[in-house]
Each structure stands twice: as structure tokens, then as C-alpha cells.
């Protein structure tokens, strides 16, 4: 039987949040500063000890939204690693991978990774207004513009509709996922949406783009989250409990729907195969999932892509309660992007840290020994994943 690599790449030692709200609370740069400072304070680390800084921001925002000059705002004068990695929704996990590799091979010692976004601004109080960019699907310049294909909801809805029809699912089948996320959010004070919902509430919610209803869609907030990555040895010396990072993978297949490919049914298979090969284990070892889920369908298909469910079986698996509190595979235990908050790939990363540390409060699960964390970008174009654990040796 294959086993884990001899030791983890690195460990998450600090986790920090800025204020989060749907009102004007500052610029992404302001909030990123607050989050990095909070992450350093979390593990009682001096900012001066940080020698690496990895930045991530929404692909819908200008590239200088979280600028490289953030290092000066934080007083970081001697950095061995600095960058702004853009892989859309996979950027956060990819940034943590990048930082961990530098640490493992001695090119950096303590790296802060931060994501910040302010999608809700005066005149753009609805998240849809901030994410209303064209998402290219065809590869033909301006084709999507001509058909009014703006934002992510329409392109993702097309993928979800193909998935629902291919597996002959009821048109409300995705609602089981939204309900499971809300069950977790009810137990999580940080979650933005905590009112109970049942299937009748889901069915009565307005359509955004069929099959998506409002409750299928992420809940954007203004805010920032940062993590501090360091070596396993250094992490043990700091105040907080280390969260060990055992394996990483990316997988970007491209090609859209050309040559008979159907990414709507299986798009993250390369990332999954790379992750299981890198870790030396298989999906049967996973006890918890923290998945990128800008829409319910994205969380559903992640279970199938990473081999946790058979193709087409995920909505049934979820309906049976397996991903809900008390289930066999707790998933998005903070409510995910749908009911927790949408800070893109940092939402699942932060919840993985909380659960691995045992700090989940009423939402804490005992099934936290090995956690799969995923990131997904574009329309199923970019994928990244990592395995996190409270244990150095598994």
C-alpha cells in the first residue's frame, strides 16, 4: 500500500481576518494589511520575521488592487519571495503551494499569503454587478458579448444544466447542496446567512439562470483573509497549533468542449489524479472537504472529480446527509461560499485551518484528520488542491 511522503511540505501557523461586511469598510489594500497583521498576531509572530509575501485578488478586479507595494505598507523590507499569482479561483491554493515549495527547499522561511476583495461598493451593492465581466467560452473574440453572456452565472448555469440533464436529475437536485451548506452556517457565527432553509424555500427562491436559483449562488462580502506558512519545525515553536500541508496539485486541461470533451461532467480530473499521485493515497482516506463553490454545482461536481462519489451520484450522496453536520464526509463546514461568505479560495482554506485546529465551536467535526481543500477558476478551467491535517505523520 502506498503511503505519504516522508514529511509535510510546510505548515500553516497563523490565520487572520480583516473586518468582513457588505458595506464600505476600506480598500482591498487596507483590508489585506489588516488580515496579514491579524495572521501574524494569531501565532505571535513579528511582522519583521516574514520574508515572503504572496498576494491574490479577484480576477474581476484590476491587477493592482492588492499591489506588490503592500510589502512597504507592512514594513517588510527584506523579502526572499514576493508575487501576485493569478489562477482565478485557484489562485489561493496555488499561492500556498508556491510558498510551501519555497519553504521546503530553503528559499524562504516565513511567508504570508493573503486574499482581499471589495466587490460591494457604492453603485455595486449587488455582487452580480461587480462580477459582470465576460467569461470566454467559445475562444472567438467578442462572441459572448454579442449574446449578452456577462458574468459567471450564465456560463456556469449552462454547465450545470448539462450535468442535470445528463444524469437525469430533478431540476431541484442542486438544492440539497445549498441546504447542507446552510445547516453548517447555522452553527457558525462568522457565516453571513444563518436562517434555516428547506427544499420548499429553495424551490421558491428566484431563478438567476436556470437551473440556478438565488440560493445556488455565492454570497459576496468585502474583506480579506491571510495565512502564515512556515516550516513544520518553526510552526511547532509558535503559539498556535500547526496545520500540516501534506500534498498539492494543479490541473489545467484547456480545450473547452472541443473534440468531444465535456468539462461540464468532469473537469478537475487532472488535478485529482495529480493530487493522489503526489500524496501516495486515494480519496478513501479523506475525512473532510473544504471546496471552492461559487455555485452549488461546483461543490457537487468536486465530490465526483476527486473520487469521493461516483459520477452523477453526488446530489444523492448529499441528500442522504453525508456532507451535513453529523455526516460521514463533512463538507464546507463554515457554510462555504453560498452561506458563509465569498472570499473565493480563501474561504475553504480558512475553514480547513479552523477545523484542523479544533476551533469550529458548534460546527466542529471530529472527522478532521485529513482535509481536502480545492480551488476552481474560470468556468471549470483552472484547478488546484491540497491536503491539510492536524497531524504531521498520518
mmCIF file of C-alpha atoms in Angstrom:
data_model
loop_
_atom_site.group_PDB
_atom_site.id
_atom_site.type_symbol
_atom_site.label_atom_id
_atom_site.label_comp_id
_atom_site.label_asym_id
_atom_site.label_seq_id
_atom_site.Cartn_x
_atom_site.Cartn_y
_atom_site.Cartn_z
ATOM 1 C CA UNK A 1 0.000 0.000 0.000
ATOM 2 C CA UNK A 2 1.293 3.419 -0.921
ATOM 3 C CA UNK A 3 1.987 5.816 1.956
ATOM 4 C CA UNK A 4 2.517 9.517 2.488
ATOM 5 C CA UNK A 5 5.718 11.290 1.511
ATOM 6 C CA UNK A 6 8.182 11.261 4.470
ATOM 7 C CA UNK A 7 7.166 14.691 5.777
ATOM 8 C CA UNK A 8 4.779 17.546 5.002
ATOM 9 C CA UNK A 9 5.869 20.405 2.751
ATOM 10 C CA UNK A 10 5.171 23.071 5.376
ATOM 11 C CA UNK A 11 2.579 24.149 7.925
ATOM 12 C CA UNK A 12 0.045 26.926 8.358
ATOM 13 C CA UNK A 13 0.913 28.667 11.608
ATOM 14 C CA UNK A 14 -1.278 31.770 11.520
ATOM 15 C CA UNK A 15 -4.757 32.706 10.326
ATOM 16 C CA UNK A 16 -6.055 36.259 10.241
ATOM 17 C CA UNK A 17 -9.220 38.028 9.144
ATOM 18 C CA UNK A 18 -9.961 41.639 8.376
ATOM 19 C CA UNK A 19 -13.383 43.010 9.119
ATOM 20 C CA UNK A 20 -15.947 41.479 6.744
ATOM 21 C CA UNK A 21 -19.111 43.244 5.651
ATOM 22 C CA UNK A 22 -21.312 44.117 2.704
ATOM 23 C CA UNK A 23 -20.737 47.822 3.312
ATOM 24 C CA UNK A 24 -17.805 50.158 2.636
ATOM 25 C CA UNK A 25 -15.099 49.120 5.118
ATOM 26 C CA UNK A 26 -11.995 50.117 3.168
ATOM 27 C CA UNK A 27 -9.993 49.259 0.080
ATOM 28 C CA UNK A 28 -8.689 45.769 -0.684
ATOM 29 C CA UNK A 29 -5.236 47.087 0.181
ATOM 30 C CA UNK A 30 -6.451 48.300 3.593
ATOM 31 C CA UNK A 31 -8.144 45.000 4.340
ATOM 32 C CA UNK A 32 -5.151 42.949 3.163
ATOM 33 C CA UNK A 33 -2.944 44.817 5.631
ATOM 34 C CA UNK A 34 -5.376 44.101 8.453
ATOM 35 C CA UNK A 35 -5.535 40.399 7.590
ATOM 36 C CA UNK A 36 -1.747 39.913 7.439
ATOM 37 C CA UNK A 37 -1.293 41.739 10.745
ATOM 38 C CA UNK A 38 -4.027 39.590 12.314
ATOM 39 C CA UNK A 39 -2.435 36.373 10.992
ATOM 40 C CA UNK A 40 0.938 37.330 12.459
ATOM 41 C CA UNK A 41 -0.677 38.183 15.787
ATOM 42 C CA UNK A 42 -2.549 34.873 15.741
ATOM 43 C CA UNK A 43 0.719 32.958 16.039
ATOM 44 C CA UNK A 44 2.561 35.720 17.967
ATOM 45 C CA UNK A 45 4.987 36.359 15.135
ATOM 46 C CA UNK A 46 6.709 39.673 14.465
ATOM 47 C CA UNK A 47 5.984 41.122 11.033
ATOM 48 C CA UNK A 48 9.716 41.649 10.641
ATOM 49 C CA UNK A 49 10.187 37.869 10.648
ATOM 50 C CA UNK A 50 8.162 37.481 7.434
ATOM 51 C CA UNK A 51 10.430 37.026 4.421
ATOM 52 C CA UNK A 52 7.828 36.134 1.818
ATOM 53 C CA UNK A 53 4.556 37.667 0.651
ATOM 54 C CA UNK A 54 2.131 36.085 -1.831
ATOM 55 C CA UNK A 55 -0.863 38.146 -2.944
ATOM 56 C CA UNK A 56 -4.151 37.061 -4.507
ATOM 57 C CA UNK A 57 -7.109 39.089 -5.676
ATOM 58 C CA UNK A 58 -10.297 38.576 -7.636
ATOM 59 C CA UNK A 59 -9.880 38.196 -11.411
ATOM 60 C CA UNK A 60 -12.735 40.697 -11.701
ATOM 61 C CA UNK A 61 -10.621 43.391 -10.011
ATOM 62 C CA UNK A 62 -7.721 45.373 -11.520
ATOM 63 C CA UNK A 63 -4.334 43.684 -11.069
ATOM 64 C CA UNK A 64 -3.067 46.485 -8.812
ATOM 65 C CA UNK A 65 -5.995 46.075 -6.401
ATOM 66 C CA UNK A 66 -3.638 44.352 -3.955
ATOM 67 C CA UNK A 67 -0.302 45.782 -5.132
ATOM 68 C CA UNK A 68 3.210 44.484 -4.607
ATOM 69 C CA UNK A 69 3.812 47.681 -2.651
ATOM 70 C CA UNK A 70 1.794 46.079 0.145
ATOM 71 C CA UNK A 71 5.193 44.909 1.372
ATOM 72 C CA UNK A 72 6.035 48.532 2.190
ATOM 73 C CA UNK A 73 2.719 49.095 3.942
ATOM 74 C CA UNK A 74 3.618 46.165 6.198
ATOM 75 C CA UNK A 75 7.220 47.281 6.666
ATOM 76 C CA UNK A 76 8.609 44.144 5.013
ATOM 77 C CA UNK A 77 11.966 45.361 3.753
ATOM 78 C CA UNK A 78 13.840 42.120 3.013
ATOM 79 C CA UNK A 79 11.771 39.543 1.166
ATOM 80 C CA UNK A 80 13.040 36.327 -0.397
ATOM 81 C CA UNK A 81 9.684 35.705 -2.093
ATOM 82 C CA UNK A 82 7.166 38.176 -3.495
ATOM 83 C CA UNK A 83 4.436 37.677 -6.061
ATOM 84 C CA UNK A 84 0.857 38.015 -7.218
ATOM 85 C CA UNK A 85 -0.193 34.668 -8.624
ATOM 86 C CA UNK A 86 -3.285 34.765 -10.856
ATOM 87 C CA UNK A 87 -5.036 31.459 -11.491
ATOM 88 C CA UNK A 88 -8.507 32.922 -10.888
ATOM 89 C CA UNK A 89 -10.392 30.899 -8.253
ATOM 90 C CA UNK A 90 -7.458 28.506 -7.902
ATOM 91 C CA UNK A 91 -5.067 31.351 -7.010
ATOM 92 C CA UNK A 92 -5.134 30.969 -3.234
ATOM 93 C CA UNK A 93 -4.324 27.258 -3.136
ATOM 94 C CA UNK A 94 -1.711 27.766 -5.859
ATOM 95 C CA UNK A 95 -0.140 30.604 -3.843
ATOM 96 C CA UNK A 96 0.061 28.415 -0.743
ATOM 97 C CA UNK A 97 1.640 25.689 -2.869
ATOM 98 C CA UNK A 98 4.184 28.181 -4.225
ATOM 99 C CA UNK A 99 5.034 29.407 -0.729
ATOM 100 C CA UNK A 100 5.299 25.872 0.676
ATOM 101 C CA UNK A 101 7.702 24.768 -2.043
ATOM 102 C CA UNK A 102 9.942 27.754 -1.342
ATOM 103 C CA UNK A 103 9.905 26.911 2.360
ATOM 104 C CA UNK A 104 10.542 23.208 1.825
ATOM 105 C CA UNK A 105 13.610 23.900 -0.291
ATOM 106 C CA UNK A 106 15.018 26.654 1.907
ATOM 107 C CA UNK A 107 14.293 29.612 -0.362
ATOM 108 C CA UNK A 108 12.057 31.313 2.223
ATOM 109 C CA UNK A 109 11.279 30.741 5.883
ATOM 110 C CA UNK A 110 8.003 32.519 6.741
ATOM 111 C CA UNK A 111 5.524 33.517 4.026
ATOM 112 C CA UNK A 112 2.258 35.413 4.354
ATOM 113 C CA UNK A 113 -0.411 34.558 1.761
ATOM 114 C CA UNK A 114 -3.339 36.983 1.559
ATOM 115 C CA UNK A 115 -6.517 37.358 -0.485
ATOM 116 C CA UNK A 116 -8.538 40.584 -0.449
ATOM 117 C CA UNK A 117 -11.590 41.697 -2.378
ATOM 118 C CA UNK A 118 -14.092 44.554 -2.249
ATOM 119 C CA UNK A 119 -16.799 43.636 -4.765
ATOM 120 C CA UNK A 120 -19.542 45.616 -2.997
ATOM 121 C CA UNK A 121 -19.037 49.340 -3.499
ATOM 122 C CA UNK A 122 -21.337 52.353 -3.911
ATOM 123 C CA UNK A 123 -23.246 51.712 -7.113
ATOM 124 C CA UNK A 124 -22.356 47.996 -6.988
ATOM 125 C CA UNK A 125 -24.175 46.911 -3.861
ATOM 126 C CA UNK A 126 -25.140 43.646 -5.555
ATOM 127 C CA UNK A 127 -22.374 41.148 -6.104
ATOM 128 C CA UNK A 128 -23.560 40.438 -9.640
ATOM 129 C CA UNK A 129 -22.637 43.985 -10.681
ATOM 130 C CA UNK A 130 -19.024 43.523 -9.630
ATOM 131 C CA UNK A 131 -18.606 40.147 -11.334
ATOM 132 C CA UNK A 132 -20.307 41.221 -14.555
ATOM 133 C CA UNK A 133 -17.349 40.608 -16.865
ATOM 134 C CA UNK A 134 -17.363 38.445 -19.953
ATOM 135 C CA UNK A 135 -16.292 34.870 -19.298
ATOM 136 C CA UNK A 136 -14.887 33.489 -22.581
ATOM 137 C CA UNK A 137 -16.291 30.106 -23.546
ATOM 138 C CA UNK A 138 -16.019 29.840 -27.300
ATOM 139 C CA UNK A 139 -12.492 31.085 -27.955
ATOM 140 C CA UNK A 140 -13.986 33.515 -30.505
ATOM 141 C CA UNK A 141 -13.335 37.201 -29.806
ATOM 142 C CA UNK A 142 -16.462 39.060 -28.637
ATOM 143 C CA UNK A 143 -18.791 36.097 -29.283
ATOM 144 C CA UNK A 144 -20.041 36.111 -25.700
ATOM 145 C CA UNK A 145 -20.590 39.896 -25.788
ATOM 146 C CA UNK A 146 -22.893 39.531 -28.738
ATOM 147 C CA UNK A 147 -25.114 37.093 -26.874
ATOM 148 C CA UNK A 148 -25.121 39.025 -23.609
ATOM 149 C CA UNK A 149 -23.134 36.348 -21.805
ATOM 150 C CA UNK A 150 -21.894 38.531 -18.955
ATOM 151 C CA UNK A 151 -20.855 37.310 -15.539
ATOM 152 C CA UNK A 152 -20.283 33.777 -14.290
ATOM 153 C CA UNK A 153 -23.859 32.725 -13.554
ATOM 154 C CA UNK A 154 -24.846 32.181 -17.200
ATOM 155 C CA UNK A 155 -21.790 30.166 -18.258
ATOM 156 C CA UNK A 156 -21.889 28.054 -15.095
ATOM 157 C CA UNK A 157 -25.639 27.567 -15.454
ATOM 158 C CA UNK A 158 -25.069 26.089 -18.916
ATOM 159 C CA UNK A 159 -22.608 23.613 -17.393
ATOM 160 C CA UNK A 160 -24.957 22.787 -14.537
ATOM 161 C CA UNK A 161 -27.867 22.263 -16.933
ATOM 162 C CA UNK A 162 -25.812 19.792 -18.943
ATOM 163 C CA UNK A 163 -24.883 17.945 -15.742
ATOM 164 C CA UNK A 164 -28.503 17.787 -14.532
ATOM 165 C CA UNK A 165 -29.795 16.576 -17.893
ATOM 166 C CA UNK A 166 -27.004 14.052 -18.472
ATOM 167 C CA UNK A 167 -27.673 12.311 -15.167
ATOM 168 C CA UNK A 168 -31.460 12.746 -15.408
ATOM 169 C CA UNK A 169 -31.655 14.646 -12.122
ATOM 170 C CA UNK A 170 -34.633 16.607 -10.833
ATOM 171 C CA UNK A 171 -34.356 20.322 -11.525
ATOM 172 C CA UNK A 172 -34.161 20.998 -7.774
ATOM 173 C CA UNK A 173 -31.437 18.377 -7.132
ATOM 174 C CA UNK A 174 -28.754 21.016 -6.568
ATOM 175 C CA UNK A 175 -30.845 22.359 -3.700
ATOM 176 C CA UNK A 176 -29.662 19.539 -1.459
ATOM 177 C CA UNK A 177 -26.173 21.054 -1.604
ATOM 178 C CA UNK A 178 -27.373 24.557 -0.704
ATOM 179 C CA UNK A 179 -29.381 23.174 2.210
ATOM 180 C CA UNK A 180 -26.400 21.190 3.549
ATOM 181 C CA UNK A 181 -24.219 24.313 3.453
ATOM 182 C CA UNK A 182 -26.863 26.288 5.317
ATOM 183 C CA UNK A 183 -27.044 23.621 8.031
ATOM 184 C CA UNK A 184 -23.358 24.216 8.709
ATOM 185 C CA UNK A 185 -23.776 28.004 8.554
ATOM 186 C CA UNK A 186 -26.428 27.851 11.264
ATOM 187 C CA UNK A 187 -23.705 26.540 13.594
ATOM 188 C CA UNK A 188 -21.101 29.147 12.563
ATOM 189 C CA UNK A 189 -21.227 32.711 13.972
ATOM 190 C CA UNK A 190 -18.955 34.020 11.196
ATOM 191 C CA UNK A 191 -21.342 32.842 8.455
ATOM 192 C CA UNK A 192 -23.330 35.609 6.773
ATOM 193 C CA UNK A 193 -26.508 33.624 6.042
ATOM 194 C CA UNK A 194 -27.750 31.600 9.002
ATOM 195 C CA UNK A 195 -31.519 31.341 8.647
ATOM 196 C CA UNK A 196 -32.702 27.765 8.179
ATOM 197 C CA UNK A 197 -33.787 26.738 4.684
ATOM 198 C CA UNK A 198 -35.673 23.686 3.489
ATOM 199 C CA UNK A 199 -36.290 22.381 -0.009
ATOM 200 C CA UNK A 200 -39.505 24.397 -0.267
ATOM 201 C CA UNK A 201 -37.504 27.591 0.393
ATOM 202 C CA UNK A 202 -35.018 26.609 -2.256
ATOM 203 C CA UNK A 203 -37.662 25.903 -4.876
ATOM 204 C CA UNK A 204 -39.406 29.201 -4.129
ATOM 205 C CA UNK A 205 -36.214 31.263 -4.475
ATOM 206 C CA UNK A 206 -35.906 33.206 -7.715
ATOM 207 C CA UNK A 207 -34.125 31.858 -10.743
ATOM 208 C CA UNK A 208 -30.904 33.627 -11.727
ATOM 209 C CA UNK A 209 -30.095 31.487 -14.764
ATOM 210 C CA UNK A 210 -31.677 28.059 -14.986
ATOM 211 C CA UNK A 211 -31.053 25.754 -13.212
ATOM 212 C CA UNK A 212 -29.533 28.215 -10.711
ATOM 213 C CA UNK A 213 -31.712 29.921 -8.168
ATOM 214 C CA UNK A 214 -30.527 32.664 -5.819
ATOM 215 C CA UNK A 215 -29.689 30.063 -3.165
ATOM 216 C CA UNK A 216 -27.361 28.283 -5.602
ATOM 217 C CA UNK A 217 -25.073 31.325 -5.786
ATOM 218 C CA UNK A 218 -22.194 32.579 -3.651
ATOM 219 C CA UNK A 219 -22.704 35.422 -1.171
ATOM 220 C CA UNK A 220 -20.024 38.100 -1.790
ATOM 221 C CA UNK A 221 -18.554 40.202 1.004
ATOM 222 C CA UNK A 222 -15.862 42.841 1.345
ATOM 223 C CA UNK A 223 -12.918 41.501 3.296
ATOM 224 C CA UNK A 224 -9.541 39.784 3.416
ATOM 225 C CA UNK A 225 -8.025 36.646 4.922
ATOM 226 C CA UNK A 226 -4.352 35.789 5.368
ATOM 227 C CA UNK A 227 -2.407 32.710 6.421
ATOM 228 C CA UNK A 228 1.179 32.403 7.617
ATOM 229 C CA UNK A 229 3.142 29.490 6.104
ATOM 230 C CA UNK A 230 6.376 28.247 7.636
ATOM 231 C CA UNK A 231 8.371 25.061 8.156
ATOM 232 C CA UNK A 232 6.970 22.332 10.356
ATOM 233 C CA UNK A 233 9.815 22.830 12.815
ATOM 234 C CA UNK A 234 9.262 26.587 13.132
ATOM 235 C CA UNK A 235 5.496 26.153 13.367
ATOM 236 C CA UNK A 236 5.914 23.962 16.446
ATOM 237 C CA UNK A 237 7.718 26.832 18.175
ATOM 238 C CA UNK A 238 4.891 29.312 17.642
ATOM 239 C CA UNK A 239 1.795 29.814 19.758
ATOM 240 C CA UNK A 240 -0.813 28.169 17.570
ATOM 241 C CA UNK A 241 -1.364 24.558 16.620
ATOM 242 C CA UNK A 242 0.283 23.782 13.250
ATOM 243 C CA UNK A 243 -1.862 22.693 10.327
ATOM 244 C CA UNK A 244 0.355 20.474 8.182
ATOM 245 C CA UNK A 245 0.278 20.651 4.384
ATOM 246 C CA UNK A 246 0.926 17.166 3.008
ATOM 247 C CA UNK A 247 0.350 17.424 -0.741
ATOM 248 C CA UNK A 248 -0.520 19.850 -3.535
ATOM 249 C CA UNK A 249 -1.641 19.568 -7.130
ATOM 250 C CA UNK A 250 -2.837 21.655 -10.021
ATOM 251 C CA UNK A 251 -4.563 20.617 -13.241
ATOM 252 C CA UNK A 252 -5.461 22.885 -16.163
ATOM 253 C CA UNK A 253 -6.604 20.917 -19.192
ATOM 254 C CA UNK A 254 -7.958 23.637 -21.522
ATOM 255 C CA UNK A 255 -9.579 22.877 -24.835
ATOM 256 C CA UNK A 256 -13.129 23.684 -23.737
ATOM 257 C CA UNK A 257 -15.709 21.450 -25.384
ATOM 258 C CA UNK A 258 -13.603 20.726 -28.422
ATOM 259 C CA UNK A 259 -13.000 17.177 -29.682
ATOM 260 C CA UNK A 260 -15.870 15.699 -27.725
ATOM 261 C CA UNK A 261 -14.692 16.865 -24.301
ATOM 262 C CA UNK A 262 -17.392 17.598 -21.746
ATOM 263 C CA UNK A 263 -15.831 19.588 -18.883
ATOM 264 C CA UNK A 264 -19.351 20.079 -17.503
ATOM 265 C CA UNK A 265 -19.282 16.452 -16.376
ATOM 266 C CA UNK A 266 -15.629 16.051 -15.348
ATOM 267 C CA UNK A 267 -13.211 18.973 -15.463
ATOM 268 C CA UNK A 268 -10.925 18.558 -12.454
ATOM 269 C CA UNK A 269 -9.791 15.018 -13.107
ATOM 270 C CA UNK A 270 -6.205 16.023 -13.867
ATOM 271 C CA UNK A 271 -5.858 17.923 -10.593
ATOM 272 C CA UNK A 272 -7.342 14.967 -8.715
ATOM 273 C CA UNK A 273 -5.043 12.436 -10.373
ATOM 274 C CA UNK A 274 -2.033 14.637 -9.673
ATOM 275 C CA UNK A 275 -3.052 15.040 -6.025
ATOM 276 C CA UNK A 276 -3.473 11.323 -5.364
ATOM 277 C CA UNK A 277 -0.190 10.571 -7.134
ATOM 278 C CA UNK A 278 1.655 13.278 -5.172
ATOM 279 C CA UNK A 279 0.236 12.181 -1.823
ATOM 280 C CA UNK A 280 0.526 8.444 -2.336
ATOM 281 C CA UNK A 281 -3.025 7.875 -1.112
ATOM 282 C CA UNK A 282 -6.518 7.778 -2.558
ATOM 283 C CA UNK A 283 -9.825 9.534 -1.870
ATOM 284 C CA UNK A 284 -10.892 6.857 0.613
ATOM 285 C CA UNK A 285 -8.579 8.467 3.190
ATOM 286 C CA UNK A 286 -10.313 11.867 3.050
ATOM 287 C CA UNK A 287 -12.410 12.686 6.121
ATOM 288 C CA UNK A 288 -13.470 16.264 5.299
ATOM 289 C CA UNK A 289 -13.823 18.502 2.241
ATOM 290 C CA UNK A 290 -13.483 22.277 2.045
ATOM 291 C CA UNK A 291 -14.331 23.044 -1.571
ATOM 292 C CA UNK A 292 -14.459 26.130 -3.737
ATOM 293 C CA UNK A 293 -18.161 26.510 -4.521
ATOM 294 C CA UNK A 294 -19.048 29.763 -6.269
ATOM 295 C CA UNK A 295 -22.213 27.888 -7.281
ATOM 296 C CA UNK A 296 -23.807 24.772 -5.810
ATOM 297 C CA UNK A 297 -22.926 22.762 -8.902
ATOM 298 C CA UNK A 298 -19.206 23.471 -8.408
ATOM 299 C CA UNK A 299 -19.285 21.884 -4.959
ATOM 300 C CA UNK A 300 -21.351 18.962 -6.209
ATOM 301 C CA UNK A 301 -19.048 18.110 -9.094
ATOM 302 C CA UNK A 302 -15.941 18.443 -6.887
ATOM 303 C CA UNK A 303 -17.078 15.373 -4.953
ATOM 304 C CA UNK A 304 -17.135 13.415 -8.201
ATOM 305 C CA UNK A 305 -13.947 14.885 -9.696
ATOM 306 C CA UNK A 306 -11.889 13.908 -6.662
ATOM 307 C CA UNK A 307 -13.348 10.408 -6.491
ATOM 308 C CA UNK A 308 -15.431 10.875 -3.359
ATOM 309 C CA UNK A 309 -18.608 9.941 -5.228
ATOM 310 C CA UNK A 310 -19.380 8.056 -8.397
ATOM 311 C CA UNK A 311 -20.193 10.246 -11.421
ATOM 312 C CA UNK A 312 -23.744 11.529 -11.165
ATOM 313 C CA UNK A 313 -24.182 10.336 -7.570
ATOM 314 C CA UNK A 314 -23.148 13.437 -5.608
ATOM 315 C CA UNK A 315 -26.589 15.038 -5.223
ATOM 316 C CA UNK A 316 -27.974 11.743 -3.881
ATOM 317 C CA UNK A 317 -24.990 11.430 -1.519
ATOM 318 C CA UNK A 318 -25.639 14.946 -0.231
ATOM 319 C CA UNK A 319 -29.401 14.397 0.054
ATOM 320 C CA UNK A 320 -28.698 11.419 2.309
ATOM 321 C CA UNK A 321 -26.953 13.768 4.754
ATOM 322 C CA UNK A 322 -23.373 12.597 4.321
ATOM 323 C CA UNK A 323 -21.969 16.146 3.937
ATOM 324 C CA UNK A 324 -24.210 17.733 6.594
ATOM 325 C CA UNK A 325 -23.434 18.027 10.328
ATOM 326 C CA UNK A 326 -23.028 14.526 11.726
ATOM 327 C CA UNK A 327 -22.445 13.037 8.273
ATOM 328 C CA UNK A 328 -19.677 10.733 7.099
ATOM 329 C CA UNK A 329 -17.965 13.385 4.940
ATOM 330 C CA UNK A 330 -18.405 16.873 6.436
ATOM 331 C CA UNK A 331 -18.129 19.465 3.678
ATOM 332 C CA UNK A 332 -17.773 23.252 3.776
ATOM 333 C CA UNK A 333 -18.338 23.329 7.496
ATOM 334 C CA UNK A 334 -18.483 27.121 7.690
ATOM 335 C CA UNK A 335 -21.286 27.329 5.148
ATOM 336 C CA UNK A 336 -18.964 27.580 2.164
ATOM 337 C CA UNK A 337 -19.273 30.369 -0.362
ATOM 338 C CA UNK A 338 -23.058 30.002 -0.526
ATOM 339 C CA UNK A 339 -23.973 30.583 3.114
ATOM 340 C CA UNK A 340 -20.670 31.517 4.765
ATOM 341 C CA UNK A 341 -19.079 34.238 2.647
ATOM 342 C CA UNK A 342 -17.471 34.509 -0.772
ATOM 343 C CA UNK A 343 -13.805 35.390 -0.433
ATOM 344 C CA UNK A 344 -13.040 32.983 -3.215
ATOM 345 C CA UNK A 345 -10.361 30.373 -2.488
ATOM 346 C CA UNK A 346 -9.571 31.714 0.990
ATOM 347 C CA UNK A 347 -12.976 30.711 2.324
ATOM 348 C CA UNK A 348 -12.272 26.948 2.137
ATOM 349 C CA UNK A 349 -8.647 27.402 3.228
ATOM 350 C CA UNK A 350 -9.602 29.336 6.359
ATOM 351 C CA UNK A 351 -12.263 26.794 7.305
ATOM 352 C CA UNK A 352 -9.776 23.952 6.875
ATOM 353 C CA UNK A 353 -7.442 25.680 9.335
ATOM 354 C CA UNK A 354 -10.250 26.223 11.837
ATOM 355 C CA UNK A 355 -11.393 22.604 11.645
ATOM 356 C CA UNK A 356 -7.875 21.154 11.777
ATOM 357 C CA UNK A 357 -7.191 23.195 14.911
ATOM 358 C CA UNK A 358 -10.434 22.064 16.527
ATOM 359 C CA UNK A 359 -11.717 25.652 16.738
ATOM 360 C CA UNK A 360 -15.012 25.141 14.922
ATOM 361 C CA UNK A 361 -17.214 25.510 18.014
ATOM 362 C CA UNK A 362 -20.682 24.087 17.434
ATOM 363 C CA UNK A 363 -19.653 23.270 13.851
ATOM 364 C CA UNK A 364 -16.517 21.378 14.846
ATOM 365 C CA UNK A 365 -16.296 17.890 13.362
ATOM 366 C CA UNK A 366 -14.237 15.033 14.752
ATOM 367 C CA UNK A 367 -13.630 13.883 11.161
ATOM 368 C CA UNK A 368 -10.763 16.299 10.600
ATOM 369 C CA UNK A 369 -7.719 14.041 10.319
ATOM 370 C CA UNK A 370 -7.253 14.638 6.589
ATOM 371 C CA UNK A 371 -8.906 17.540 4.790
ATOM 372 C CA UNK A 372 -9.189 18.054 1.040
ATOM 373 C CA UNK A 373 -9.157 21.730 0.029
ATOM 374 C CA UNK A 374 -9.967 22.726 -3.549
ATOM 375 C CA UNK A 375 -9.824 25.831 -5.726
ATOM 376 C CA UNK A 376 -11.580 26.259 -9.073
ATOM 377 C CA UNK A 377 -11.250 29.128 -11.548
ATOM 378 C CA UNK A 378 -12.628 30.363 -14.834
ATOM 379 C CA UNK A 379 -15.535 28.182 -15.859
ATOM 380 C CA UNK A 380 -14.041 24.877 -14.748
ATOM 381 C CA UNK A 381 -10.776 25.874 -16.476
ATOM 382 C CA UNK A 382 -8.316 26.013 -13.564
ATOM 383 C CA UNK A 383 -7.978 23.628 -10.649
ATOM 384 C CA UNK A 384 -5.766 23.390 -7.575
ATOM 385 C CA UNK A 385 -5.993 21.243 -4.458
ATOM 386 C CA UNK A 386 -4.129 20.479 -1.253
ATOM 387 C CA UNK A 387 -4.306 18.087 1.681
ATOM 388 C CA UNK A 388 -4.210 19.524 5.200
ATOM 389 C CA UNK A 389 -4.104 17.795 8.564
ATOM 390 C CA UNK A 390 -3.576 18.469 12.278
ATOM 391 C CA UNK A 391 -1.103 15.581 12.214
ATOM 392 C CA UNK A 392 2.468 15.649 10.955
ATOM 393 C CA UNK A 393 2.522 11.897 10.402
ATOM 394 C CA UNK A 394 -0.513 10.043 9.071
#
